N, C-alpha and C. Protein backbone atom coordinates (compact mmCIF):
# COMPACT_ATOMS: atom_id res chain seq x y z
N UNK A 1 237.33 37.71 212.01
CA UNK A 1 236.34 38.42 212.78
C UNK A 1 235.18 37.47 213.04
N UNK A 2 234.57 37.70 214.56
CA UNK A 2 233.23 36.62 214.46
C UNK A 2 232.33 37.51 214.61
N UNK A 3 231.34 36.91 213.99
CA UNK A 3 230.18 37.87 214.00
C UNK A 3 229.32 37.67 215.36
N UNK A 4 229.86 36.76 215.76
CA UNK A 4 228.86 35.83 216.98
C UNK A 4 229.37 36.84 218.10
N UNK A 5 230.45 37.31 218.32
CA UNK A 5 230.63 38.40 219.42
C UNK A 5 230.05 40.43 219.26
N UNK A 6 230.01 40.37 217.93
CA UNK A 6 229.11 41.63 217.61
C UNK A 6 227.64 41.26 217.85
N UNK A 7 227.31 40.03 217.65
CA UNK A 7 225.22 40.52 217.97
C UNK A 7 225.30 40.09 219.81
N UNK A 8 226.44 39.99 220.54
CA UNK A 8 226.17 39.80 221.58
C UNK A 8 225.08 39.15 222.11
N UNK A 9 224.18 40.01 222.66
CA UNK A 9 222.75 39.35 223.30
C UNK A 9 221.35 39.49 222.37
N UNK A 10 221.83 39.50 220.86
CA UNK A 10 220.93 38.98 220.20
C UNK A 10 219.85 38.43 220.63
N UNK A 11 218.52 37.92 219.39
CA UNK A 11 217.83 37.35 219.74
C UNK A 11 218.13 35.95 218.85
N UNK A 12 217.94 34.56 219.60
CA UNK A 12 217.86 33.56 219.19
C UNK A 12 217.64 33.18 217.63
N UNK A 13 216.69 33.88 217.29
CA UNK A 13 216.71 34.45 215.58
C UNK A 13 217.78 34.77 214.86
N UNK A 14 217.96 36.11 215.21
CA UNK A 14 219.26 36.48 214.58
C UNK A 14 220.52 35.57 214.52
N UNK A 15 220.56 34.66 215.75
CA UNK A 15 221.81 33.83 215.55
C UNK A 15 221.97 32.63 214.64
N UNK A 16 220.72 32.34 214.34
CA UNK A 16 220.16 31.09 213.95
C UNK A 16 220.71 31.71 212.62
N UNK A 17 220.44 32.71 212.28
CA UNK A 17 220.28 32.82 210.71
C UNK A 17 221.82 33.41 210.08
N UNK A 18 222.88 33.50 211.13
CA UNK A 18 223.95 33.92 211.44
C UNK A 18 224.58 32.70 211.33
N UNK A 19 224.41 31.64 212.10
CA UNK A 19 225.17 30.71 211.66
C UNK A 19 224.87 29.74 210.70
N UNK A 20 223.64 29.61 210.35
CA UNK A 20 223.16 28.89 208.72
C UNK A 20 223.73 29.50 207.63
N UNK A 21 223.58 30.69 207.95
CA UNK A 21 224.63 32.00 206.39
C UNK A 21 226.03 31.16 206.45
N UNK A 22 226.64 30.93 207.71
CA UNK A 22 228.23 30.78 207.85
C UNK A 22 228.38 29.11 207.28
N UNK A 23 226.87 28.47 207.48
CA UNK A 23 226.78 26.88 207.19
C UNK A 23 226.56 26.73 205.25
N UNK A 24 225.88 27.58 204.78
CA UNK A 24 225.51 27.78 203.61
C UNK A 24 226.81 27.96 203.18
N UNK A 25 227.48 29.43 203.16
CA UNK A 25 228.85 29.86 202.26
C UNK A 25 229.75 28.48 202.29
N UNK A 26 229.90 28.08 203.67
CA UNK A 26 230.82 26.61 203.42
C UNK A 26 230.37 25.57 202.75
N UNK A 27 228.73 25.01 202.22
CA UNK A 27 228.65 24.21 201.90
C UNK A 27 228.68 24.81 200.23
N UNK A 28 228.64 25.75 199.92
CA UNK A 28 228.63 27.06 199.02
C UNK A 28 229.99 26.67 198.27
N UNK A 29 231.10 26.71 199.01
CA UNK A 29 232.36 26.38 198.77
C UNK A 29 233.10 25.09 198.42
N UNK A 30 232.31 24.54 199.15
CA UNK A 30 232.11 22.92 198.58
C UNK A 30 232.21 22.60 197.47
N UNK A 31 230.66 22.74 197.35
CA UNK A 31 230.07 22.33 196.03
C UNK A 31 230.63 22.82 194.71
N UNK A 32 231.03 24.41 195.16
CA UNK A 32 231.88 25.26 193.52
C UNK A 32 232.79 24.30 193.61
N UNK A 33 233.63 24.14 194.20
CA UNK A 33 234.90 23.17 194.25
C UNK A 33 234.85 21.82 193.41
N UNK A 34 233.83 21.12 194.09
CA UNK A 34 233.32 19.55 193.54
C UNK A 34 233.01 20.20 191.97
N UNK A 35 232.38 20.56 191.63
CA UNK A 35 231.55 21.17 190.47
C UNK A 35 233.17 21.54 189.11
N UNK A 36 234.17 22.47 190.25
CA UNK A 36 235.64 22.78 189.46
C UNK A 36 236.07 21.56 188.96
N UNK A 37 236.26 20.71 189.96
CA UNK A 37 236.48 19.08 189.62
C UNK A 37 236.71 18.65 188.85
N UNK A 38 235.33 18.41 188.86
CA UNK A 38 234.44 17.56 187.64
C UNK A 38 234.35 17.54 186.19
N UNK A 39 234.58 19.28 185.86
CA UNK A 39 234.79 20.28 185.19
C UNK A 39 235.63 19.82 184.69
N UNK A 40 237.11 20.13 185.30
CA UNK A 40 238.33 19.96 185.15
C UNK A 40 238.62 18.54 184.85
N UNK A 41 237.95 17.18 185.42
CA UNK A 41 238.56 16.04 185.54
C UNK A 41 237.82 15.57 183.87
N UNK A 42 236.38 15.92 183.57
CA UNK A 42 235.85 15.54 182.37
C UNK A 42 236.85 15.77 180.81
N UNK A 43 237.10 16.95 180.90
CA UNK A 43 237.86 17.38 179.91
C UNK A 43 236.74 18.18 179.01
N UNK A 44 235.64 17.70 179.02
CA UNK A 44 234.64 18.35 178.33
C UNK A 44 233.66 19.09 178.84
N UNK A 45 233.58 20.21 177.81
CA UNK A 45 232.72 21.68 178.27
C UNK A 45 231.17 21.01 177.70
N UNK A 46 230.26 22.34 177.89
CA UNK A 46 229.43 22.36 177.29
C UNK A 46 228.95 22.17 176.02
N UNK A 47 228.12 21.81 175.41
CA UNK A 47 227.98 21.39 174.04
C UNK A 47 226.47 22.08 173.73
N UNK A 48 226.08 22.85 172.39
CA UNK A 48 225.11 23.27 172.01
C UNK A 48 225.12 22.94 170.39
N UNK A 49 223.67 22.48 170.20
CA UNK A 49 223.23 21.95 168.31
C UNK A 49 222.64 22.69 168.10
N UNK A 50 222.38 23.21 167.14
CA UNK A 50 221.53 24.27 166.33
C UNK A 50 220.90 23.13 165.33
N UNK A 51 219.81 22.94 165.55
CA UNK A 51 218.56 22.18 164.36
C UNK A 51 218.85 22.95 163.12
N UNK A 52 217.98 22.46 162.32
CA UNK A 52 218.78 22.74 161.20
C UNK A 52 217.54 23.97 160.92
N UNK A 53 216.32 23.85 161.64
CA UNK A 53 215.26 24.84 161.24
C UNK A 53 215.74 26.19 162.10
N UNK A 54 216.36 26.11 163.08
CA UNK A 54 217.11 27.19 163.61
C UNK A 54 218.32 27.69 162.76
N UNK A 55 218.63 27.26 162.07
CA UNK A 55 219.30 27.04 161.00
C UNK A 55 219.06 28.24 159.83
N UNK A 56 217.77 27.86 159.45
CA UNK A 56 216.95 28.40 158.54
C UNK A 56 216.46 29.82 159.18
N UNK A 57 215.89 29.97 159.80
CA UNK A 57 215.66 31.23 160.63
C UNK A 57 216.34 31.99 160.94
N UNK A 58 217.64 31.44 161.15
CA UNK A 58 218.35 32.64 161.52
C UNK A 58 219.17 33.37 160.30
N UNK A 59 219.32 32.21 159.04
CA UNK A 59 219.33 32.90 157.43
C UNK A 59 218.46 33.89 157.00
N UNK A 60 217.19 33.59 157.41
CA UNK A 60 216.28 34.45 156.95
C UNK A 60 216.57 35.63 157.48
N UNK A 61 216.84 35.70 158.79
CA UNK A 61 216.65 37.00 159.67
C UNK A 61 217.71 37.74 159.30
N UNK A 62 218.85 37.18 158.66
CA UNK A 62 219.81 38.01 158.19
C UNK A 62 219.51 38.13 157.04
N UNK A 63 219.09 38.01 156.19
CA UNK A 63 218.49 37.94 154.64
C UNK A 63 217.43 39.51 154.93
N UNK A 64 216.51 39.54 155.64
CA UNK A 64 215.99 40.08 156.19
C UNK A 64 216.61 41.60 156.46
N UNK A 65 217.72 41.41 157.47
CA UNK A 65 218.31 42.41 157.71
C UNK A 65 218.94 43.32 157.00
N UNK A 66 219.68 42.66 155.71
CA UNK A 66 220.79 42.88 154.90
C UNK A 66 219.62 43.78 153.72
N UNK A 67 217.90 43.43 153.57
CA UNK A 67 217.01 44.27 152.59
C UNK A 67 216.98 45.31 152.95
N UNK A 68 216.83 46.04 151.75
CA UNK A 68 216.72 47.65 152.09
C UNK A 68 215.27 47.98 152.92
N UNK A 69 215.18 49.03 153.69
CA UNK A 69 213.78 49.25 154.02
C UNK A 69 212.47 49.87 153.65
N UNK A 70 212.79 49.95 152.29
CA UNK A 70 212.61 51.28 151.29
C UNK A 70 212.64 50.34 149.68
N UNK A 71 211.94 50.14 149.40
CA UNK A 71 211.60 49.68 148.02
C UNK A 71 212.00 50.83 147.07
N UNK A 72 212.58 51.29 146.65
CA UNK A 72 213.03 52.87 146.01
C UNK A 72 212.20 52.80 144.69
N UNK A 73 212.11 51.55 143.93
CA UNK A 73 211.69 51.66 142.74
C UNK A 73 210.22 51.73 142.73
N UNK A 74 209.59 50.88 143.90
CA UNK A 74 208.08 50.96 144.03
C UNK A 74 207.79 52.54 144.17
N UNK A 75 208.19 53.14 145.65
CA UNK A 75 208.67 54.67 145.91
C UNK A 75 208.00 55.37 144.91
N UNK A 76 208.88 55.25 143.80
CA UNK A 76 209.35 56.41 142.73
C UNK A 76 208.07 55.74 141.62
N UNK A 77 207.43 54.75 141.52
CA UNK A 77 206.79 54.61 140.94
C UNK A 77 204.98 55.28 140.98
N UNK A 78 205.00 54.70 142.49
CA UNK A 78 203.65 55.49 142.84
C UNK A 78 204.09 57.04 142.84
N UNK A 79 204.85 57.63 143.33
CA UNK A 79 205.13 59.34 143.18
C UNK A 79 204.83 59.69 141.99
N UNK A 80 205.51 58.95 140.55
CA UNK A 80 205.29 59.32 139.51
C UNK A 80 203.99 59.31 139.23
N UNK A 81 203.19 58.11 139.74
CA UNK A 81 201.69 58.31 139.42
C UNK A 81 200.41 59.28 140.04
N UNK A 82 200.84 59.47 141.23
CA UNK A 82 200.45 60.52 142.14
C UNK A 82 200.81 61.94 141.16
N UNK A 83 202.27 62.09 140.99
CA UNK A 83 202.05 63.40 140.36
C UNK A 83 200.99 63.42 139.25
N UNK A 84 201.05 62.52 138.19
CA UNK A 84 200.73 62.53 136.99
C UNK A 84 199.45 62.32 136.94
N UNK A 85 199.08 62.11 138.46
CA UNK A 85 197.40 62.00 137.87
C UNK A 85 196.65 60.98 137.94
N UNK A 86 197.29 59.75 137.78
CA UNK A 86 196.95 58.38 137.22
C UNK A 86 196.37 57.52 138.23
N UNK A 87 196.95 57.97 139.69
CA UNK A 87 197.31 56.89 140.70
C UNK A 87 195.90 56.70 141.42
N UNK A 88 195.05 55.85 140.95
CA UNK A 88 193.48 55.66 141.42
C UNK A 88 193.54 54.75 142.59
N UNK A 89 192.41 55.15 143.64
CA UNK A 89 192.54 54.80 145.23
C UNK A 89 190.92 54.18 144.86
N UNK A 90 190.79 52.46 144.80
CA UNK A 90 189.03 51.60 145.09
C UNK A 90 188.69 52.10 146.39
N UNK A 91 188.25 52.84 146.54
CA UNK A 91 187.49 53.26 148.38
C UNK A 91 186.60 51.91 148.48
N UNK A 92 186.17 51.30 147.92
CA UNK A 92 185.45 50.37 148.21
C UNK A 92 185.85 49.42 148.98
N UNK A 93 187.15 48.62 147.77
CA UNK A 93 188.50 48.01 148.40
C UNK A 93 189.17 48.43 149.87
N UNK A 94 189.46 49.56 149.35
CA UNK A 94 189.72 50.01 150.81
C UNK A 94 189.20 49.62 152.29
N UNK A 95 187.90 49.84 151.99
CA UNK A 95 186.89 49.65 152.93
C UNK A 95 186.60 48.12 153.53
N UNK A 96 186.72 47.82 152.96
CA UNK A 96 186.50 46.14 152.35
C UNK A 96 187.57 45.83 153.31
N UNK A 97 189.14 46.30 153.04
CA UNK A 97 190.16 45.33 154.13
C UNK A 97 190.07 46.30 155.18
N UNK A 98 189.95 47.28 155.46
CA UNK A 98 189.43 47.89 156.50
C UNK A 98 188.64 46.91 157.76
N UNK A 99 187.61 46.56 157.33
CA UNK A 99 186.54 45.78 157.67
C UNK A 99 186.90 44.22 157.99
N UNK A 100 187.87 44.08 157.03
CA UNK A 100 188.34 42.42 157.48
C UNK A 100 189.48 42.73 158.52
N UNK A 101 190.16 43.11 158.28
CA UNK A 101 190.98 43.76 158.92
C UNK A 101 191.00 43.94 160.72
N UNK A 102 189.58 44.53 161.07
CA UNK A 102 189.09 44.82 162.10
C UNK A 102 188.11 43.16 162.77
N UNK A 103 187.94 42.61 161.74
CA UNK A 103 187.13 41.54 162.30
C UNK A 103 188.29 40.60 162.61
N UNK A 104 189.56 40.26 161.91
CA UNK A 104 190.45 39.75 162.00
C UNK A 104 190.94 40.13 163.92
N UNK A 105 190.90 41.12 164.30
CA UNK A 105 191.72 41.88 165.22
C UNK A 105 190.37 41.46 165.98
N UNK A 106 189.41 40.94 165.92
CA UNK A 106 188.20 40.56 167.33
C UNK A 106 188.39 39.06 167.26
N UNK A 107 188.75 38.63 166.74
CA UNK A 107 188.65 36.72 166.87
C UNK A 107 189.65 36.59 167.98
């Protein structure tokens, strides 16, 4: 099919950009080709190294993953102290990282 007999009496525009599309896909076709080649004629693919600190990071992150999210023993420790009475809150302290806290978050 040509496209050049559907825009008929087009405008000069439209054709221009009609036959650069038809100039592109072929040079389009080309190049994948040359590129298959090359590919093919090297014998060798792509190659990727992992540093060894990428290495490390990505141990951690599974180290990471594999922890529970839930400390159960801490948990059950403060509950016990909460019930019992014991479990004392420094409001001062509190206040204190409160305050750094917030100055931290303006720098």
């Amino acid at each position: 099919m040509d496209i050049k007999k559907i825009l008929g009496g087009s405008s000069p525009y439209i054709q221009s950009k009609v036959e650069k599309g038809e100039e592109s896909t072929a040079s389009a076709k080309v190049e994948k080709a040359k590129a298959k080649a090359r590919s093919q004629s090297s014998g060798s693919g792509d190659r990727v190294s992992v540093s060894g600190d990428a290495k490390l990071v990505a141990e951690a992150a599974k180290a990471a993953q594999e922890s529970p999210d839930i400390r159960v023993e801490r948990v059950e420790a403060l509950r016990a102290q909460v019930q019992s009475g014991t479990y004392n809150l420094d409001s001062r302290r509190i206040a204190q990282k409160l305050v750094e806290s917030d100055l931290d978050f303006l720098k």
